[in-house]
Coordinates of C-alpha atoms in Angstrom, one line a residue:
M281 CA 221.9 140.1 84.3
F282 CA 219.8 141.6 81.5
A283 CA 216.7 140.2 83.1
A284 CA 217.5 142.0 86.4
I285 CA 218.0 145.2 84.5
G286 CA 214.7 144.7 82.7
I287 CA 212.8 144.0 86.0
A288 CA 214.4 147.1 87.6
A289 CA 213.3 149.3 84.6
L290 CA 209.7 147.9 84.8
T291 CA 209.6 148.5 88.5
S292 CA 210.7 152.1 88.1
L293 CA 208.1 152.6 85.3
A294 CA 205.3 151.2 87.5
A295 CA 206.3 153.5 90.4
V296 CA 206.2 156.6 88.1
T297 CA 202.8 155.5 86.7
A298 CA 201.4 155.0 90.1
A299 CA 202.6 158.3 91.3
H300 CA 200.7 160.1 88.5
A301 CA 197.4 158.1 88.8
G302 CA 194.5 160.6 88.5
C303 CA 196.8 163.1 86.8
M304 CA 196.8 164.8 83.4
P305 CA 199.3 166.9 81.4
L306 CA 198.8 170.6 81.4
G307 CA 197.9 170.6 77.7
S308 CA 194.7 168.6 78.5
A309 CA 193.8 170.3 81.7
G310 CA 192.6 173.8 80.5
G311 CA 188.9 173.0 81.0
L312 CA 189.5 171.5 84.5
I313 CA 191.6 174.5 85.5
S314 CA 189.0 177.1 84.4
K315 CA 186.0 175.1 85.7
N316 CA 187.5 174.8 89.2
G317 CA 189.1 178.2 89.5
L318 CA 192.7 176.8 89.7
I319 CA 195.8 178.8 89.2
P320 CA 197.0 178.7 85.6
G321 CA 199.6 176.2 84.6
T322 CA 202.2 178.9 83.8
V323 CA 201.9 180.2 87.3
A324 CA 202.3 176.7 88.7
V325 CA 205.4 176.2 86.6
N326 CA 206.9 179.5 88.0
K327 CA 206.1 178.5 91.6
A328 CA 207.5 175.0 91.2
Q329 CA 210.7 176.4 89.7
A330 CA 211.1 178.9 92.6
K331 CA 210.3 176.2 95.2
G332 CA 212.5 173.5 93.6
G333 CA 215.4 175.8 92.7
G334 CA 215.7 174.8 89.1
K335 CA 213.8 174.2 85.8
V336 CA 210.5 172.2 85.6
I337 CA 211.0 169.3 83.3
K338 CA 207.6 167.8 83.8
I339 CA 204.4 169.0 85.4
V340 CA 200.9 167.4 85.7
L341 CA 197.6 168.4 87.3
C342 CA 196.3 165.8 89.7
Q343 CA 192.8 165.5 91.1
N344 CA 191.7 163.6 94.2
G345 CA 188.1 164.3 94.8
N346 CA 187.7 168.0 95.1
S347 CA 191.4 168.5 95.8
F348 CA 193.8 169.6 93.0
V349 CA 197.6 169.8 93.0
Y350 CA 200.3 170.3 90.4
Q351 CA 203.0 167.6 90.6
A352 CA 206.3 168.9 89.1
T353 CA 209.6 167.4 88.5
V354 CA 212.3 170.0 88.8
L355 CA 215.9 169.7 87.6
G356 CA 218.2 171.6 89.9
K357 CA 221.2 173.7 89.0
Q358 CA 223.5 171.0 90.3
G359 CA 221.8 168.3 88.3
D360 CA 219.7 167.1 91.2
V361 CA 216.0 166.1 90.6
K362 CA 213.3 167.2 93.0
N363 CA 209.6 166.4 93.1
V364 CA 207.6 169.5 94.0
T365 CA 203.9 169.8 94.8
I366 CA 201.9 173.0 94.4
N367 CA 198.3 173.4 95.7
A368 CA 196.4 174.2 92.5
K369 CA 193.9 176.4 94.3
T370 CA 196.2 178.5 96.5
G371 CA 199.5 178.3 94.7
Q372 CA 201.3 177.2 97.9

């Protein structure tokens, strides 16, 4: 039973890591944000909170070639968790 729980935990961790491949925390993204004319992290947090209907508990900046998005995890008012994507150039 404990082995099954351990395997499930590792599988969940691998899924989270894969979901954030090519991503960096906002604290490390300042140069990339200014160099590429992206919306500031604080603006992205506000937009993610509005879009997700709750409080951002994690946000990262992800790059895929010349495309940038903020990936946010939002904790809703009812305790629900939502993943929200914000275009880092347009704020949409």
